Every structure is written in C-alpha cells, then in structure tokens.
C-alpha atoms as an extended CHARMM CRD file, in Angstrom:
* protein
*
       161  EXT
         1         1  UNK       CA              5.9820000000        7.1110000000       18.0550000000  PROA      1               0.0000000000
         2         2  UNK       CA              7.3430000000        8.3990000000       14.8450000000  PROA      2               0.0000000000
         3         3  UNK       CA              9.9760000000       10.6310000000       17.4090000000  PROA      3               0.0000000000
         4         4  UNK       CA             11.1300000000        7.3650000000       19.0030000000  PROA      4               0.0000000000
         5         5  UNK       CA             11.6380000000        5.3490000000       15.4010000000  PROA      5               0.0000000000
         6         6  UNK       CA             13.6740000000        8.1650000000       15.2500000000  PROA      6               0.0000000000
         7         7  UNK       CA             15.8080000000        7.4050000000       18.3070000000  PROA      7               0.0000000000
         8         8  UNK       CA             15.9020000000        3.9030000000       17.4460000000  PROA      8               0.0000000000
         9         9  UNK       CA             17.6390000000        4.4540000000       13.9030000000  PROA      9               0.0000000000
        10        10  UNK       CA             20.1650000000        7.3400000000       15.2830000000  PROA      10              0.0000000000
        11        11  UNK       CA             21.1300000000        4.9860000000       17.9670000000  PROA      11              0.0000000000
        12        12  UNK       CA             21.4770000000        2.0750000000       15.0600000000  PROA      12              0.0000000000
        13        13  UNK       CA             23.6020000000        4.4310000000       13.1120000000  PROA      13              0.0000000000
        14        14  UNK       CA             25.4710000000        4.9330000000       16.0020000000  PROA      14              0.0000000000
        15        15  UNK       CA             26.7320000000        1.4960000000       16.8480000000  PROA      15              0.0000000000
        16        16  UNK       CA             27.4760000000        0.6830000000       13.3440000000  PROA      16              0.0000000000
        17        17  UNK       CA             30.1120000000        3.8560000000       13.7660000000  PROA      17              0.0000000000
        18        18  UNK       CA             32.0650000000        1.1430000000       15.7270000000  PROA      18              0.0000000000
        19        19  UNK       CA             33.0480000000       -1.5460000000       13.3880000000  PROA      19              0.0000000000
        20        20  UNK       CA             36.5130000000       -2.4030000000       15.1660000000  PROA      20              0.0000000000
        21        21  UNK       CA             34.1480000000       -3.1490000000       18.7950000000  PROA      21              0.0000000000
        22        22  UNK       CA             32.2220000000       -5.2300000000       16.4390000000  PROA      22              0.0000000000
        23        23  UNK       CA             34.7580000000       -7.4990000000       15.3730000000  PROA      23              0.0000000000
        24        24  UNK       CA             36.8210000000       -7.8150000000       18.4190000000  PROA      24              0.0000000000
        25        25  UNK       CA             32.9750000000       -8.8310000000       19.9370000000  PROA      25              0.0000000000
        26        26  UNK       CA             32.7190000000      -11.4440000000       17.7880000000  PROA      26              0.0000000000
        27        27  UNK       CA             36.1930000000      -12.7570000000       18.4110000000  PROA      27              0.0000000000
        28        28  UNK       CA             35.4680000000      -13.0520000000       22.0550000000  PROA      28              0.0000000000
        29        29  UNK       CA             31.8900000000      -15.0990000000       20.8870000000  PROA      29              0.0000000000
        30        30  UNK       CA             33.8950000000      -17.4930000000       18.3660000000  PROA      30              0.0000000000
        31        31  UNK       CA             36.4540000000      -17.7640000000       21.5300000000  PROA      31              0.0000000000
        32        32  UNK       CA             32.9030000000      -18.7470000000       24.2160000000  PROA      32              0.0000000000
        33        33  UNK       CA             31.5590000000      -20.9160000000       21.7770000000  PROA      33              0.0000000000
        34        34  UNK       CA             34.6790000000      -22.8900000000       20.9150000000  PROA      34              0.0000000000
        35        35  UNK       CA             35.6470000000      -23.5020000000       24.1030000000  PROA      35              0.0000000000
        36        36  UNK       CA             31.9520000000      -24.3830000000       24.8450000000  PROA      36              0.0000000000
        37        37  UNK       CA             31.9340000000      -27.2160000000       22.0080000000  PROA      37              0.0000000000
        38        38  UNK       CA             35.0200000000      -28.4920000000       23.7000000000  PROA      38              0.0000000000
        39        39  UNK       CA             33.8070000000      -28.9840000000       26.7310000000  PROA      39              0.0000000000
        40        40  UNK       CA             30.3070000000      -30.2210000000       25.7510000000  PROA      40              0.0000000000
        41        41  UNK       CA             31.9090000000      -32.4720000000       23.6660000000  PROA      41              0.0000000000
        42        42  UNK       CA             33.9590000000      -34.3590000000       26.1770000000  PROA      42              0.0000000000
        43        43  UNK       CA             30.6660000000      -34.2160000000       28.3160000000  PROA      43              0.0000000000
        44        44  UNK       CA             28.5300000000      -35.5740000000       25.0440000000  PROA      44              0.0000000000
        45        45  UNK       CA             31.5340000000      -38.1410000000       24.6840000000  PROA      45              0.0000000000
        46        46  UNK       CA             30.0640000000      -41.7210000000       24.3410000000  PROA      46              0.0000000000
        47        47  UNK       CA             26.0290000000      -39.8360000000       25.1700000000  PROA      47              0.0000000000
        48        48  UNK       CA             23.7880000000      -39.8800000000       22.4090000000  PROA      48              0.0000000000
        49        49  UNK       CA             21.1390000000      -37.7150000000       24.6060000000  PROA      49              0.0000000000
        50        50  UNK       CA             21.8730000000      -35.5710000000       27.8190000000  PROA      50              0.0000000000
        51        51  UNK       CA             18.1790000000      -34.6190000000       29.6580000000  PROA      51              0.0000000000
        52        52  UNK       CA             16.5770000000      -34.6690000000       26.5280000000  PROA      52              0.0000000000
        53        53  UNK       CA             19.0310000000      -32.5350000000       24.5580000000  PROA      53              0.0000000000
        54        54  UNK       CA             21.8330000000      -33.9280000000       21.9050000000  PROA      54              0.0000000000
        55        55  UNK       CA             25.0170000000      -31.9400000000       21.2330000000  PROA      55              0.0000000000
        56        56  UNK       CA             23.5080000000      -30.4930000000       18.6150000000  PROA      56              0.0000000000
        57        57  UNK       CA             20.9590000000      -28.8240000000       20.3850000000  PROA      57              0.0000000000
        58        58  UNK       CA             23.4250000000      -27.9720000000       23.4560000000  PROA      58              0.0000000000
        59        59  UNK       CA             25.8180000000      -25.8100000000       21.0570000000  PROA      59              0.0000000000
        60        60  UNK       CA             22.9730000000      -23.8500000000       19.4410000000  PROA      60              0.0000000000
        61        61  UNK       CA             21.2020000000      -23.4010000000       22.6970000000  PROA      61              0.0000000000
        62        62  UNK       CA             24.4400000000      -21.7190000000       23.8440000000  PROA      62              0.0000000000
        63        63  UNK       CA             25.1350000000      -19.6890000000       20.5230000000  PROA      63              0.0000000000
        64        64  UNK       CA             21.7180000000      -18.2700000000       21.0610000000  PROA      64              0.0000000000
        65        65  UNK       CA             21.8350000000      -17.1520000000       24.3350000000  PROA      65              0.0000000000
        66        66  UNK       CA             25.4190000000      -16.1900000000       24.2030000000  PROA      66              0.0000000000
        67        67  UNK       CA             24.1620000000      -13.9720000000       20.8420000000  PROA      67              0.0000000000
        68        68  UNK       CA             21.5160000000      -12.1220000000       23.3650000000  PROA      68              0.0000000000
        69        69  UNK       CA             23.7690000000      -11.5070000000       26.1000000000  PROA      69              0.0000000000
        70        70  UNK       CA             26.6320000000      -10.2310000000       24.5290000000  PROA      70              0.0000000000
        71        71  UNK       CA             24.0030000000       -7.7380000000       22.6620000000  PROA      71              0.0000000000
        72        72  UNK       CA             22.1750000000       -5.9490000000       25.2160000000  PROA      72              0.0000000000
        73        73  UNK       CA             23.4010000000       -2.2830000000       26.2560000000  PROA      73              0.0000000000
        74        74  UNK       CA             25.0540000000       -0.5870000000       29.2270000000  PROA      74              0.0000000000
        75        75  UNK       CA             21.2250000000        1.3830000000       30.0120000000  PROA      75              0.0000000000
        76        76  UNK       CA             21.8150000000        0.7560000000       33.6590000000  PROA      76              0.0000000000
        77        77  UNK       CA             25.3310000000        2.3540000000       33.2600000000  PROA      77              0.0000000000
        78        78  UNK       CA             23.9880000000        5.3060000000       31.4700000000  PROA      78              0.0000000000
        79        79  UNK       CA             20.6940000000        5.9320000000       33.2400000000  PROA      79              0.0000000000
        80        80  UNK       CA             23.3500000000        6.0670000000       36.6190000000  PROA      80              0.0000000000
        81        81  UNK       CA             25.6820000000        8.8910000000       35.1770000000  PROA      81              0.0000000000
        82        82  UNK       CA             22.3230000000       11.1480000000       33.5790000000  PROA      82              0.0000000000
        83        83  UNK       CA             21.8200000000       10.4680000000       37.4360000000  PROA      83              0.0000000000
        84        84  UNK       CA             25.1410000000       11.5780000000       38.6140000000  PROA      84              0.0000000000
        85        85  UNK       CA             25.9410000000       14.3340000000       36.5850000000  PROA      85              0.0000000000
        86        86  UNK       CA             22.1850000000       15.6480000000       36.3870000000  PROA      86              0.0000000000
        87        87  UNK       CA             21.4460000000       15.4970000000       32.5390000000  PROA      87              0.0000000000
        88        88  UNK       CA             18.3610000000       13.1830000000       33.7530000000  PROA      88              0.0000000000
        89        89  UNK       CA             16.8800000000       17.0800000000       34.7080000000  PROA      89              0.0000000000
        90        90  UNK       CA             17.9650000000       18.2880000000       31.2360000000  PROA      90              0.0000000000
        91        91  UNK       CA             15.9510000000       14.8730000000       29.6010000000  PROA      91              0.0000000000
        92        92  UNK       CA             13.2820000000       15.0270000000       31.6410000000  PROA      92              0.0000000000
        93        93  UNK       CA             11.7200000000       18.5450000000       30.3490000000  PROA      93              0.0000000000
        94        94  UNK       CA             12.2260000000       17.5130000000       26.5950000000  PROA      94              0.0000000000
        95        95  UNK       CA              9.2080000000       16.7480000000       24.6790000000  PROA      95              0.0000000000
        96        96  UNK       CA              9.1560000000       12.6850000000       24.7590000000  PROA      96              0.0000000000
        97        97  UNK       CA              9.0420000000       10.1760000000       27.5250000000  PROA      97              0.0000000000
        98        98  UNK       CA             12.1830000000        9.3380000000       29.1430000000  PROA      98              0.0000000000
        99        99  UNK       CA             11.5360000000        6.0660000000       29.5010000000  PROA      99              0.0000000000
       100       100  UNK       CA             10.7260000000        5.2160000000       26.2260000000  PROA      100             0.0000000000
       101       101  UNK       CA             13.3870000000        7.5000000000       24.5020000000  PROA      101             0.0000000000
       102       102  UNK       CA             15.6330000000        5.2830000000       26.8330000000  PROA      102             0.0000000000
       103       103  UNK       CA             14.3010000000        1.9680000000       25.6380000000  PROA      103             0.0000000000
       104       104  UNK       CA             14.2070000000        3.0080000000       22.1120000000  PROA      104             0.0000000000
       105       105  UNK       CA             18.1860000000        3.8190000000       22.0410000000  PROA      105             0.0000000000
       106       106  UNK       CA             18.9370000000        1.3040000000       23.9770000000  PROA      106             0.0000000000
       107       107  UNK       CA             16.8470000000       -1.4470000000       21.7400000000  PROA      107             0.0000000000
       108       108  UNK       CA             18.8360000000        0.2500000000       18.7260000000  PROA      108             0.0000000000
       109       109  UNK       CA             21.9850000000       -0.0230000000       20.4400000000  PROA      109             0.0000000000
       110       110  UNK       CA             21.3400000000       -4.2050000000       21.0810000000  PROA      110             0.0000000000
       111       111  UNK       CA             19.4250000000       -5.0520000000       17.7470000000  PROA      111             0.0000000000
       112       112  UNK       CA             23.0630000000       -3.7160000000       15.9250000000  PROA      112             0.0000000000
       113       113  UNK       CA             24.8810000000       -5.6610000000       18.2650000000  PROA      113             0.0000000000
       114       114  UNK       CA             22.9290000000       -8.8360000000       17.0620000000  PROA      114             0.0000000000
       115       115  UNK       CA             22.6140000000       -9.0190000000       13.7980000000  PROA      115             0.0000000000
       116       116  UNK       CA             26.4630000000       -9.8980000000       13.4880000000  PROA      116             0.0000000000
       117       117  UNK       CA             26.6180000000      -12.2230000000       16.4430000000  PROA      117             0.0000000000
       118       118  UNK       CA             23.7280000000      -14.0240000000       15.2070000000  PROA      118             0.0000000000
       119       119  UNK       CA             25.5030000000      -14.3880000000       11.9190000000  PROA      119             0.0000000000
       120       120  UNK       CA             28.8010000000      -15.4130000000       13.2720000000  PROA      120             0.0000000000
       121       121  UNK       CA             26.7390000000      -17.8300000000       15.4630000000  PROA      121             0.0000000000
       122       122  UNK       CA             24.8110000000      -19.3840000000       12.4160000000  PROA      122             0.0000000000
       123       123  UNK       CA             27.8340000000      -20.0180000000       10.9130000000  PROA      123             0.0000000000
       124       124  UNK       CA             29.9120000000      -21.3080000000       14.2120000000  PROA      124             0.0000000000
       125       125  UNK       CA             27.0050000000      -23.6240000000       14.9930000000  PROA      125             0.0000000000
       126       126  UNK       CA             26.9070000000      -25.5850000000       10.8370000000  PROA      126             0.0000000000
       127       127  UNK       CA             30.7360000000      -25.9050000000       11.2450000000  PROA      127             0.0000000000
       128       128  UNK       CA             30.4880000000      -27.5850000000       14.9940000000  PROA      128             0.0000000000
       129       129  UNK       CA             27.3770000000      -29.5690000000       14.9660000000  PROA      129             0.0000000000
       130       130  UNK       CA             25.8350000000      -28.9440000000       11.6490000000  PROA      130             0.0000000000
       131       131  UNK       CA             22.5640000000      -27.3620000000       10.6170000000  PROA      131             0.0000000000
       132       132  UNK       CA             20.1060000000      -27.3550000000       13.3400000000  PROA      132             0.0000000000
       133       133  UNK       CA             16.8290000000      -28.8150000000       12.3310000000  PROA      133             0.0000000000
       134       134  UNK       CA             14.0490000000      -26.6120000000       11.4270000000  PROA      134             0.0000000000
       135       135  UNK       CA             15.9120000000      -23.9640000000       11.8020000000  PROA      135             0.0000000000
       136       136  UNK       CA             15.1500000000      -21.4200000000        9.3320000000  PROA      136             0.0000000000
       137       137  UNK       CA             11.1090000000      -22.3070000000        9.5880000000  PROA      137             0.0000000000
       138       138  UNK       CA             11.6780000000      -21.4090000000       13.3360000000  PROA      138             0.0000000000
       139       139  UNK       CA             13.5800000000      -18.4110000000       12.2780000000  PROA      139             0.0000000000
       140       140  UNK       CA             11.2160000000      -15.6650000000       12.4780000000  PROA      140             0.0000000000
       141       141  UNK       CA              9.5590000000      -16.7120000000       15.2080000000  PROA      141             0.0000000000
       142       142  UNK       CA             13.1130000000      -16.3700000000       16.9000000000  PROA      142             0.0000000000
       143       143  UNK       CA             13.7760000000      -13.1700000000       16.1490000000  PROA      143             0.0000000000
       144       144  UNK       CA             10.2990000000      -11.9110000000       17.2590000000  PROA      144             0.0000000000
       145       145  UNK       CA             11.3650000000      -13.7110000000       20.4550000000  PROA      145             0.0000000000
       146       146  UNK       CA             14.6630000000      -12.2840000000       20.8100000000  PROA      146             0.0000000000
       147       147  UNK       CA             13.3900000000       -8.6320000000       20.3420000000  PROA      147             0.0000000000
       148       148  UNK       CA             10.8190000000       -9.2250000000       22.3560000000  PROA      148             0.0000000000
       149       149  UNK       CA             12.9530000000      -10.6490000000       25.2510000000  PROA      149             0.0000000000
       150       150  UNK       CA             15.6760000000       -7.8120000000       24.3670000000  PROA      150             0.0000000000
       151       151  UNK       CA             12.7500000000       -5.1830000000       25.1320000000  PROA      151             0.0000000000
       152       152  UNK       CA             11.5360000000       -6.7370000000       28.4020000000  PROA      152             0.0000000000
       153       153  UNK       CA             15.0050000000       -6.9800000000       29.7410000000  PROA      153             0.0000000000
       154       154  UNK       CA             15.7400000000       -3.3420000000       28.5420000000  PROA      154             0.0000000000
       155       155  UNK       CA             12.3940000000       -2.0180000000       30.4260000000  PROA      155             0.0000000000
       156       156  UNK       CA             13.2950000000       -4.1260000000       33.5320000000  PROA      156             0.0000000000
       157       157  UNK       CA             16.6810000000       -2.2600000000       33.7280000000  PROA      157             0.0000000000
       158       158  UNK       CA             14.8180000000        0.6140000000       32.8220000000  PROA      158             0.0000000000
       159       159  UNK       CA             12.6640000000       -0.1980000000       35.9630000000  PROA      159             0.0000000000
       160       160  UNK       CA             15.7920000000       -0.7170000000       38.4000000000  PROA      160             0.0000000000
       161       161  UNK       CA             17.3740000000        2.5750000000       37.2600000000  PROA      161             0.0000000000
C-alpha cells in the first residue's frame, strides 16, 4: 500500500502545480451557485418549505454536490488514450496493480480539487443562506462520505474503462 500512498501524494502535488485551473474552477462554482440561489429563490419566494427542504437546505444541498462533481478526474479520458496509444502494455508489467495505481492518482487528483471548492462553497453558502445547522458536527462525517463516494465513482469508471 505504502507504493500507492505514494501515487496518491505525487498526483496531489501534481494538481496543486495548477493554481491558475484552480481559481478559474472556482469562478465557474461561485458563477453555478449564484445563479442557483437566484433561481431557488424566486422558486422559495413566498414558500417557507418545498418537499421538506427550506432554502437553506436547497443552496447547501447544491454547493455540496456541485463541490463533488466539479472535483472528480478525467480517469475515463486517460484510461482511453493508455488504451489508444498502448502505454496500458507499458503499465501493465510494472510492479503494482493497475487498477489501484489508477484509483490512487485519480483519488489524489479529486481530493486537491476539493478542498478549495469546499471552501469557496462554505463560504458562498453563510453569505446566501447563512450557516447551515449542525454543520460542522456533521462535518467529518461528510468528508468520510465524500471520499468515500469520490472512490466508488472513481472504481466504477475504473470498471467501464
């Protein structure tokens, strides 16, 4: 495992090489989420409660699942050219598992992705609606979730490829 920990933090370092995609990513989240309260809000207008969720609880539903989608990797994308250009033959005779030295880069590649999106959505979702009840009790148990969902969504691609 040690090898893939490995992997994982070279593919971290990686990502953070590309500050400027970073920022322009979170512009394009601030943009989705603003234009998300907007229309929520005229939909909330004069609605305390819409099936069991308030405004509130619509904005940072959306912050969070925008946050995971606009973090996960391109591993279908790169599995198909290792495919295409035949470096999957060069991989496959190195000492590790090609699956998991694919999930591992590609798990380091989303968890950089994010950390900022999550922190431009914390902030994005106290200046809209406020602070979401509970939220930092519920905090951990998020991000074990969000890993956790990141790494079955990377092996299902994984699985497709």
């Amino acid at each position: 495992m040690k090898k893939y920990f490995h992997v994982l933090s070279l593919s971290m370092k990686n990502q953070i090489n590309y500050l400027p995609s970073f920022l322009v990513q979170n512009v394009f989240f601030v943009l989705i989420i603003f234009i998300m309260y907007c229309l929520w809000s005229v939909i909330y207008s004069g609605k305390p409660v819409i099936e069991g969720l308030t405004l509130t609880q619509t904005i940072w539903y959306l912050t969070f699942t925008e946050a995971v989608e606009l973090s996960r990797s391109n591993i279908l994308k790169d599995m198909q050219v290792q495919v295409k250009d035949g470096s999957i033959a060069y991989m496959m005779g190195r000492p590790y598992s090609y699956v998991f030295y694919n999930l591992f880069e590609a798990l380091g590649h989303s968890l950089i992705k994010l950390g900022p999106i999550l922190c431009a959505g914390f902030i994005l979702g106290v200046v809209f609606c406020g602070m979401l009840p509970g939220y930092f009790t519920h905090l951990p148990f998020g991000l074990v979730l969000f890993t956790g969902g990141l790494v079955l969504k990377i092996l299902w691609c994984i699985n497709i490829a």
